[in-house]
XYZ file of N, CA, C and O in Angstrom:
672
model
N -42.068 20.333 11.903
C -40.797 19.645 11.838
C -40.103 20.009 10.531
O -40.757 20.093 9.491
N -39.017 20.188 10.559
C -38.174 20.408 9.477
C -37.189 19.575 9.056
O -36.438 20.072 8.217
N -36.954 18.403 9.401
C -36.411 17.581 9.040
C -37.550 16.274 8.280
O -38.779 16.198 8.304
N -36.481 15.350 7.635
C -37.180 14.658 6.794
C -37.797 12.953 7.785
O -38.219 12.002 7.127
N -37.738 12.907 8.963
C -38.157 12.234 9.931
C -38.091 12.065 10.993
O -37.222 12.821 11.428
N -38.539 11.445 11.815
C -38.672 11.951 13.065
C -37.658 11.208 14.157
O -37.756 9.993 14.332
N -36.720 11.969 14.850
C -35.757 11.730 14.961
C -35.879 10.735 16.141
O -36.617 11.026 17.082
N -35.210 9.617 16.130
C -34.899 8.704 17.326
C -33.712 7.875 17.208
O -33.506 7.218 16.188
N -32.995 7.873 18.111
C -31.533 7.305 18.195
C -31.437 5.773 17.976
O -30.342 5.227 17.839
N -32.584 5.109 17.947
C -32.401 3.784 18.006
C -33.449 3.496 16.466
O -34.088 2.444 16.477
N -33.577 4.276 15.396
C -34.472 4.201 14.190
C -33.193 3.964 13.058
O -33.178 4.964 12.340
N -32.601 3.434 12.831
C -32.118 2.692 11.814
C -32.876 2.334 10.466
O -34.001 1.834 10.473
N -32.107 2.654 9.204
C -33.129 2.177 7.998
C -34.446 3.198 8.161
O -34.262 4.235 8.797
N -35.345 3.016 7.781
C -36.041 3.656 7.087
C -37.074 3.988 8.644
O -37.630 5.085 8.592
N -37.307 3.302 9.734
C -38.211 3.607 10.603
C -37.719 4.999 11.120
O -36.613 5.536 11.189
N -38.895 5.333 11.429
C -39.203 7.095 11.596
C -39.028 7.571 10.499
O -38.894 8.790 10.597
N -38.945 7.135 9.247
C -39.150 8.308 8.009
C -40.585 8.376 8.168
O -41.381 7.668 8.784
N -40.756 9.794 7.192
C -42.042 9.614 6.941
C -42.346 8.783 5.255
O -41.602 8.740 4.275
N -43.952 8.113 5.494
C -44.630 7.341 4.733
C -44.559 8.150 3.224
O -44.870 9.340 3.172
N -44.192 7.523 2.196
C -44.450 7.985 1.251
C -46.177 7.939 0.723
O -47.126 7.427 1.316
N -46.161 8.599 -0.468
C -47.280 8.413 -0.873
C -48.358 7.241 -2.028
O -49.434 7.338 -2.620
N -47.041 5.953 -1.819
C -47.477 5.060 -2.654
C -47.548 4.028 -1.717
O -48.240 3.124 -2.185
N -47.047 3.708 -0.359
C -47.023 3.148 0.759
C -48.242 3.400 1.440
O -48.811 2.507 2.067
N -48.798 4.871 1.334
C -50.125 4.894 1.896
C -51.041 4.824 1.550
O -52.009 4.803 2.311
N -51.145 4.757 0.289
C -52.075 3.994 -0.717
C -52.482 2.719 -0.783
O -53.623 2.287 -0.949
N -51.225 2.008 -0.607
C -51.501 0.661 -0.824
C -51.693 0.226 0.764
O -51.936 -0.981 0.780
N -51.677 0.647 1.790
C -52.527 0.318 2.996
C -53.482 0.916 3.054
O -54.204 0.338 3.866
N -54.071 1.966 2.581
C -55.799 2.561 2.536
C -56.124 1.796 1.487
O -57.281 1.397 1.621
N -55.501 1.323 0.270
C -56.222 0.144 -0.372
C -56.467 -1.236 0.522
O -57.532 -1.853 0.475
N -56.152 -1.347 0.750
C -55.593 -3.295 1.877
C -57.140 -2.444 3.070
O -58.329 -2.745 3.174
N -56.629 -1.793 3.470
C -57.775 -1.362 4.442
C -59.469 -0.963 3.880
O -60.280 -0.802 4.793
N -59.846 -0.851 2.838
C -60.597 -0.630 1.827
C -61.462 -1.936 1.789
O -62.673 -2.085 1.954
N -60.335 -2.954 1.485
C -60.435 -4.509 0.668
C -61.350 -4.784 2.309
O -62.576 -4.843 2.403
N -60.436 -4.908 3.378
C -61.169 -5.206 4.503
C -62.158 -4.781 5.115
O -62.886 -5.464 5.836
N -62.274 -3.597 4.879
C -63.598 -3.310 5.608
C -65.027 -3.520 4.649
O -66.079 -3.723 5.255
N -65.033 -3.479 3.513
C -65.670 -4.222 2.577
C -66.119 -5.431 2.771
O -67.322 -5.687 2.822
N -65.103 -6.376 2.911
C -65.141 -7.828 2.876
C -65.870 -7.915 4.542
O -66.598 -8.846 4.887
N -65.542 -6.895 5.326
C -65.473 -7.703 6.624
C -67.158 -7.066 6.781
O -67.961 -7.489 7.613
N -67.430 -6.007 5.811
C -69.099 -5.491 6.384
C -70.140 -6.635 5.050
O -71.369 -6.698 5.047
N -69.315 -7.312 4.174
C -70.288 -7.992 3.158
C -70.187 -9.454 4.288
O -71.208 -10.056 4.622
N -69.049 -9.782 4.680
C -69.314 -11.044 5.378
C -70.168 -10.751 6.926
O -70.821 -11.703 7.356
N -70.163 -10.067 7.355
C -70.603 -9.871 8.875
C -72.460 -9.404 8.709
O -73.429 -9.659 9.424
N -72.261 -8.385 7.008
C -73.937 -8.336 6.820
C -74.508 -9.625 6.401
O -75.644 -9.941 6.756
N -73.690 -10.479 5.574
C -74.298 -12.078 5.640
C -74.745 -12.903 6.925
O -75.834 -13.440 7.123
N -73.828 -12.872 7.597
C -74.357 -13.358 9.271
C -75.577 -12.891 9.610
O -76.478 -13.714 9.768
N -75.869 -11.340 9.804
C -76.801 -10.603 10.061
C -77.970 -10.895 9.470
O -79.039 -11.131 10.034
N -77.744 -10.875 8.343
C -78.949 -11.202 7.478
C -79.538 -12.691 7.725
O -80.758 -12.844 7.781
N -78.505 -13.966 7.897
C -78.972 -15.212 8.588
C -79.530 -15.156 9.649
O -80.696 -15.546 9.709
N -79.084 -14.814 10.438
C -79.213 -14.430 11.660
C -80.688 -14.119 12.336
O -81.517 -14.731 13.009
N -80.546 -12.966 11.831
C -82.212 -11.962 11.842
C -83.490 -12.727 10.647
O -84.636 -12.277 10.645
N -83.083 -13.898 9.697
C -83.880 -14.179 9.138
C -84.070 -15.499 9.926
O -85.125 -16.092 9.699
N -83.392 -15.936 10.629
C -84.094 -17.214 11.566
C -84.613 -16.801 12.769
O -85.294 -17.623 13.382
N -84.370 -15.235 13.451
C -85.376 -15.060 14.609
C -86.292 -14.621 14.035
O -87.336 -15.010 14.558
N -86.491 -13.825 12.984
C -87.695 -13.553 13.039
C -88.819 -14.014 11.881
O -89.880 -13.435 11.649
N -88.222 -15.386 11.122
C -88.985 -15.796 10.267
C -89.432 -15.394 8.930
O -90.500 -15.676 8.385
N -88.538 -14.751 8.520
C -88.867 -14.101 7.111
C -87.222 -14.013 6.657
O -86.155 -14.065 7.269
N -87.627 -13.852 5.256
C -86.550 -13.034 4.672
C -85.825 -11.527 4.904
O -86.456 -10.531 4.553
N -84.726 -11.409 5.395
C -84.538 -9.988 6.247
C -82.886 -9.868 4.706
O -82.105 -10.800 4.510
N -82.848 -8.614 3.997
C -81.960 -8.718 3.205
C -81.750 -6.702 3.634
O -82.542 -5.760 3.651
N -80.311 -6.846 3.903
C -79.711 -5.236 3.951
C -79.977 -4.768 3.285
O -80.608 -3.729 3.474
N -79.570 -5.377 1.609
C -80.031 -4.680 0.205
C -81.521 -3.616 0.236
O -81.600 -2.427 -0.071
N -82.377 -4.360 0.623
C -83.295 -3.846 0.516
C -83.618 -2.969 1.323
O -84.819 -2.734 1.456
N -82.727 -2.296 2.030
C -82.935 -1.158 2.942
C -81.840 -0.097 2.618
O -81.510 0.454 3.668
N -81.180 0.371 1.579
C -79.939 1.262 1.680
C -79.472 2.397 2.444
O -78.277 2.691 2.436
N -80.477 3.178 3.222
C -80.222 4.221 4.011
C -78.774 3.307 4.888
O -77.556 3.426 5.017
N -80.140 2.188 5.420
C -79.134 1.504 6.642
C -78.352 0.801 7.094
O -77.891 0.517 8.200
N -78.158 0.339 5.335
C -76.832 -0.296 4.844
C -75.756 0.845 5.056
O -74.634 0.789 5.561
N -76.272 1.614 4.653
C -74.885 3.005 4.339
C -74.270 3.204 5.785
O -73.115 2.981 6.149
N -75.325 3.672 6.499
C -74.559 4.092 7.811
C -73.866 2.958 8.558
O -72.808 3.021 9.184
N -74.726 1.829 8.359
C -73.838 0.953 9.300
C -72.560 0.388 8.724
O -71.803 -0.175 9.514
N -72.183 0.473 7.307
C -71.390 0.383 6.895
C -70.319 1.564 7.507
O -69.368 1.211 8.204
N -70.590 3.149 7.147
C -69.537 4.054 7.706
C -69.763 3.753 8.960
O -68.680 3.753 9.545
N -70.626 3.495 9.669
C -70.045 2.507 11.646
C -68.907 1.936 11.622
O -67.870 2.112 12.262
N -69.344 0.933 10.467
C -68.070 -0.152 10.386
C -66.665 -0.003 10.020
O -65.758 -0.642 10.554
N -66.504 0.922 9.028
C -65.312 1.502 8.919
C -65.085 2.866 9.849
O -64.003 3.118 9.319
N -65.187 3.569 10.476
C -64.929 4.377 11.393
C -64.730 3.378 12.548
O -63.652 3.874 12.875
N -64.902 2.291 13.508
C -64.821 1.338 14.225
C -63.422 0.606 13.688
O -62.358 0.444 14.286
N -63.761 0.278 12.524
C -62.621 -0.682 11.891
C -61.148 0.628 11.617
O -60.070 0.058 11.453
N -61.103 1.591 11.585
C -59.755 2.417 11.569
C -59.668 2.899 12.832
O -58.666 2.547 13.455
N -60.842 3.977 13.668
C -60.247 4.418 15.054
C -59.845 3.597 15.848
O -58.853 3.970 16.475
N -60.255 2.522 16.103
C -59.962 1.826 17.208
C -59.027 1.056 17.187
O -58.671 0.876 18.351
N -57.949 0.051 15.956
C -57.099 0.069 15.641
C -55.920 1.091 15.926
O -54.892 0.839 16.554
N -56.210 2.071 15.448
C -55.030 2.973 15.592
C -55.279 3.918 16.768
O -54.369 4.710 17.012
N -56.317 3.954 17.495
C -56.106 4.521 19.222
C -55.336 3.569 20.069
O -54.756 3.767 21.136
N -55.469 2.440 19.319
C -54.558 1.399 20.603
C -53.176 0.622 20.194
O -52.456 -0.076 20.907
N -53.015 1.037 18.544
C -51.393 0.056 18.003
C -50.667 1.354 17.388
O -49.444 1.478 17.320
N -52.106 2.798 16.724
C -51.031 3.261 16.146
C -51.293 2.895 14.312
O -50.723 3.515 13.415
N -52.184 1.868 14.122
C -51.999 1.327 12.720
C -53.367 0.704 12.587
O -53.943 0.261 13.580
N -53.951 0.657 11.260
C -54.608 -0.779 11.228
C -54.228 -1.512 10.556
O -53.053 -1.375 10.215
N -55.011 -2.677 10.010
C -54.386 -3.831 9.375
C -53.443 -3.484 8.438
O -52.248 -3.776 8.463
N -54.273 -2.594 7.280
C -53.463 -2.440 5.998
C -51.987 -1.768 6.347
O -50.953 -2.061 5.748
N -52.118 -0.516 7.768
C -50.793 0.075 7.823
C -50.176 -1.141 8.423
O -49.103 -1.388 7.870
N -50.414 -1.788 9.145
C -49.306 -2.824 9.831
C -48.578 -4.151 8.706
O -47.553 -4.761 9.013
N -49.418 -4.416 7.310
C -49.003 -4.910 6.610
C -47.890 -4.681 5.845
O -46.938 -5.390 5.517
N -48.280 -3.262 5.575
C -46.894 -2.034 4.683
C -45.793 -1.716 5.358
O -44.715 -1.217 5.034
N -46.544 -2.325 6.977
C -45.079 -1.359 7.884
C -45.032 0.110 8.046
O -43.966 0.724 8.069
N -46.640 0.889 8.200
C -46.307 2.009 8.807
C -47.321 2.063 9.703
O -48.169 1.171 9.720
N -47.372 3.353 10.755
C -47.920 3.472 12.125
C -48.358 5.111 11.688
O -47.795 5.860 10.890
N -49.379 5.307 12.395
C -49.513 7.039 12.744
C -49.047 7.669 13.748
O -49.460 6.886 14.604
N -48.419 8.605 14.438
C -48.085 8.782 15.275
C -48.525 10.219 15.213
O -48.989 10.657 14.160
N -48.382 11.116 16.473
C -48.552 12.424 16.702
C -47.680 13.258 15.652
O -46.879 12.791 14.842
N -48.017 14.594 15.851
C -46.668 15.143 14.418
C -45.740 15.830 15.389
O -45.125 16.775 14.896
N -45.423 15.480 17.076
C -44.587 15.438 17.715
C -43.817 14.275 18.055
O -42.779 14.365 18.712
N -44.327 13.078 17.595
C -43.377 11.347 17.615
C -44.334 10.755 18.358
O -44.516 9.589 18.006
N -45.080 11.146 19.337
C -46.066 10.610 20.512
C -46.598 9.632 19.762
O -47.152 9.595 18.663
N -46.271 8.731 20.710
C -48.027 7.697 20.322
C -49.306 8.299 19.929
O -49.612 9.323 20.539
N -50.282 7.776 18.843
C -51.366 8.361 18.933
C -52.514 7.833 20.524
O -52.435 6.715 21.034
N -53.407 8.864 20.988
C -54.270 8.039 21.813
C -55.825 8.569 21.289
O -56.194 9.236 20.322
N -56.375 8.065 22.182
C -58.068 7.700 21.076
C -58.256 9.358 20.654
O -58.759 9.279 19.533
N -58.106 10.854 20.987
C -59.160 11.704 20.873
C -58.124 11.729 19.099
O -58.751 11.640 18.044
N -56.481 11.865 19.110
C -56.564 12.364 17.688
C -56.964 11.344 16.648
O -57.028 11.754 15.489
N -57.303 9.805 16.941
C -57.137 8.264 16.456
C -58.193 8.671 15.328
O -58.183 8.596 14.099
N -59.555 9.360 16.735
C -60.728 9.670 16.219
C -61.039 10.467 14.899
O -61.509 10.250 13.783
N -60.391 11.771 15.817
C -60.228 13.088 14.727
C -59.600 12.862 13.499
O -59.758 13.598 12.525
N -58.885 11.853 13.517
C -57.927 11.336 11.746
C -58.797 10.786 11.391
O -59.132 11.323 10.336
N -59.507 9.899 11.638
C -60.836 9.369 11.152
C -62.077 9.789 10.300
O -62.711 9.522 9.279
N -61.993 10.866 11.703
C -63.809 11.298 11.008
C -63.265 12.793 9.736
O -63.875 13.405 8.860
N -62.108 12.842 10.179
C -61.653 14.239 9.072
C -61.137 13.657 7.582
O -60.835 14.245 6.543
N -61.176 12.082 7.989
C -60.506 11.896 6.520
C -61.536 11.836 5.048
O -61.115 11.684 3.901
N -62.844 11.987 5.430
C -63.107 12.438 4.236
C -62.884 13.634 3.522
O -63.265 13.926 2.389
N -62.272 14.236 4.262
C -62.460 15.948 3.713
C -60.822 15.777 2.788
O -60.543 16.638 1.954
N -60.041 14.834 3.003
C -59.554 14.588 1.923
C -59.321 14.167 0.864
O -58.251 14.068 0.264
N -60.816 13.769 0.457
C -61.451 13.843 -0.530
C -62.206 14.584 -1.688
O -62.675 14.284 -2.786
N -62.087 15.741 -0.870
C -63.055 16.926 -1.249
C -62.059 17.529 -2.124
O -60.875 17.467 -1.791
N -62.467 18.212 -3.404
C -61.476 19.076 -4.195
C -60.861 17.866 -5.112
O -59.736 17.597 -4.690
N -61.071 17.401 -5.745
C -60.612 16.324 -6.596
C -59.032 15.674 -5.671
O -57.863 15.615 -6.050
N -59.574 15.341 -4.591
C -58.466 14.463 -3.598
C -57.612 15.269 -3.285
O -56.558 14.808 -2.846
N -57.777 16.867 -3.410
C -56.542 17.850 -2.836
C -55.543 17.595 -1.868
O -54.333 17.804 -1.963
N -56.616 16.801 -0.293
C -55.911 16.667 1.001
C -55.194 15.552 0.446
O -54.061 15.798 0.860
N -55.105 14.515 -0.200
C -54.162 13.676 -0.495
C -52.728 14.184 -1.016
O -51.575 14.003 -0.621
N -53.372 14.974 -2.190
C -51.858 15.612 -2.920
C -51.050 16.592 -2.176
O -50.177 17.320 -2.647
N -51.575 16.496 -0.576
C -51.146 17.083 0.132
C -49.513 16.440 0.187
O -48.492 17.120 0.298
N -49.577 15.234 0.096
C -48.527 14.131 1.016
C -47.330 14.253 -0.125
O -46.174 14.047 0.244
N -47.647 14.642 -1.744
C -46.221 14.578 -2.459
C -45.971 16.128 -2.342
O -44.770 16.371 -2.464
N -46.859 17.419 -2.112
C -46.202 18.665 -2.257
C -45.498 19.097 -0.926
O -44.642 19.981 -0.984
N -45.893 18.381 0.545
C -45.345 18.362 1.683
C -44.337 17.807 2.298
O -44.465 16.585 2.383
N -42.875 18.455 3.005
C -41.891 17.647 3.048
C -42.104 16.616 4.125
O -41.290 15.736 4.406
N -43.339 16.813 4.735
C -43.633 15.639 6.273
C -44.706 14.484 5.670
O -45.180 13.505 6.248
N -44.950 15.059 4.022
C -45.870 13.751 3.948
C -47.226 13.960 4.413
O -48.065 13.203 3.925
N -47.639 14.857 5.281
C -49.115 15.379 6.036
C -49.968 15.295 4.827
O -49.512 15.528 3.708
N -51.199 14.964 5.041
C -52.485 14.938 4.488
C -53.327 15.695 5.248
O -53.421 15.523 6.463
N -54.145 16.775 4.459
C -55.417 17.321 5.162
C -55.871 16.671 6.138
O -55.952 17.360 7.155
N -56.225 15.547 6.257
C -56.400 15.046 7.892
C -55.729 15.034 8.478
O -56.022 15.408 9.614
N -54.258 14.597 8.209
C -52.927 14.404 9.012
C -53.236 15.986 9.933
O -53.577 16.195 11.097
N -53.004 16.671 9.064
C -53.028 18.467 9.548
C -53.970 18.446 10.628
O -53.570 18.609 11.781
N -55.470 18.220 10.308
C -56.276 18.718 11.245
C -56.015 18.257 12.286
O -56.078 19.016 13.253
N -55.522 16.478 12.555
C -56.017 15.414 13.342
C -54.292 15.598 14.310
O -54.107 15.046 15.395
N -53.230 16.468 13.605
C -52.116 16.654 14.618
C -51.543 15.248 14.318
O -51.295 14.557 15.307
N -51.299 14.730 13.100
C -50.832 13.290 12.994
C -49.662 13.386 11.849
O -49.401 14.312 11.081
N -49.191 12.395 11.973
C -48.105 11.967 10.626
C -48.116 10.612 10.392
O -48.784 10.086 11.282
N -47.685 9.783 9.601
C -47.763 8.367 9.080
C -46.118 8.090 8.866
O -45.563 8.324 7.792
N -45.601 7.697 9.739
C -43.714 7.151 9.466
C -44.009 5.437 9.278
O -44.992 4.729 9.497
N -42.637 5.181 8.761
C -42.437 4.055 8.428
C -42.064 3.194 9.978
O -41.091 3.673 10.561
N -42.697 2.071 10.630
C -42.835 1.744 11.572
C -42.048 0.143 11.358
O -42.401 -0.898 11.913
N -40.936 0.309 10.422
C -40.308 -0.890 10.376
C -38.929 -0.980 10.289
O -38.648 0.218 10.274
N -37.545 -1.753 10.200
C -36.285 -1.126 10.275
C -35.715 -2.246 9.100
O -35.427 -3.443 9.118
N -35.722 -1.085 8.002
C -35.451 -1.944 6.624
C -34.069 -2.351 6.667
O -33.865 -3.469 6.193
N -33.153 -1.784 7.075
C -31.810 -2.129 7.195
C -31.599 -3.580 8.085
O -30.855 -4.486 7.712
N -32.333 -3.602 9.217
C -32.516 -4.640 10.091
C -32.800 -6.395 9.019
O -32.267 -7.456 8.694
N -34.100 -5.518 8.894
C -34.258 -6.737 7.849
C -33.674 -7.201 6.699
O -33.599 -8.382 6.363
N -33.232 -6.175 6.058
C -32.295 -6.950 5.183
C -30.900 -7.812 5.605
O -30.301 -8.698 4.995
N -30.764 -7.475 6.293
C -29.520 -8.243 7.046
C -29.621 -9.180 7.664
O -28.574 -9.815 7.788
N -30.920 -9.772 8.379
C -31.462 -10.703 8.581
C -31.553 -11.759 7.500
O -31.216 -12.934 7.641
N -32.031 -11.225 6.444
C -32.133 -11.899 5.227
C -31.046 -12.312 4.420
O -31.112 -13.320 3.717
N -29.671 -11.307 4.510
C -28.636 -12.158 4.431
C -28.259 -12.973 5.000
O -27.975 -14.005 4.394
N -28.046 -12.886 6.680
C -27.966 -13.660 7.500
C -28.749 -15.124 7.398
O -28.375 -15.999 8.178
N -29.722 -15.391 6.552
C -30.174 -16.757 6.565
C -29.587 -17.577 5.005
O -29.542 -18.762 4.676
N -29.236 -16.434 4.379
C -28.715 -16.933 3.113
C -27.361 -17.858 3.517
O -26.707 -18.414 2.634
């Protein structure tokens, strides 16, 4: 694409731009916070849980292999499946952006996946695939690229502000 968003006749304000790179930060942070919180509270259950069927003390800690993986379960679960079926997860739906195809399409589960499991590799190289998103005019990230995705703004800022006069 060569334009600076993705074009739709009814996108007013800022929806269909693409996501900047301080917007997607602060929803992979928010998304970070949650899947954290949601694998320390859900391994607490677990750990109750499994220590009243089976009568002992049962603590994750003390196993780290299988803390680790079920943790990356939990976040690979907690982002694909979110965004195979809205497009977003929590943190993007908080900021107000969506992923979509890097043709406008809805995302559906196979690229949801592939953005997923590729996004560590934008990590690799002292966060290269990230600094992808300020040297690129679409905003793409090394996963974005592989996974056939883009991140636009999925909200209509003009809308809302006028709303907001409107109650003043």
């Amino acid at each position: 694409m060569t334009t600076s968003y993705l074009s739709s006749a009814s996108n007013p304000g800022l929806q269909g731009h693409y996501a900047g790179v301080v917007t997607r930060a602060v929803s992979f942070g928010i998304d970070i916070l949650l899947i954290v919180g949601g694998f320390a509270l859900g391994g607490t259950v677990a750990e109750y849980v499994l220590s009243a069927l089976f009568g002992g003390d049962v603590r994750l800690a003390e196993a780290p292999l299988v803390s680790a993986l079920l943790l990356a379960a939990w976040a690979v679960f907690y982002m694909a499946y979110p965004l195979s079926v809205a497009g977003r997860t929590l943190g993007m739906g908080i900021v107000g952006v969506r992923a979509v195809r890097a043709d406008g399409r809805d995302l559906d589960q196979r690229h949801a996946v592939v953005r997923v499991l590729v996004l560590p590799l934008s990590f690799l190289l002292f966060c290269f695939g990230f600094v992808l998103i300020v040297l690129r005019r679409d905003r793409r990230a090394l996963h974005d690229l592989i996974a056939g995705t883009v991140v636009v703004y999925a909200w209509d800022a003009r809308a809302a502000r006028l709303r907001f006069l409107l109650k003043r």
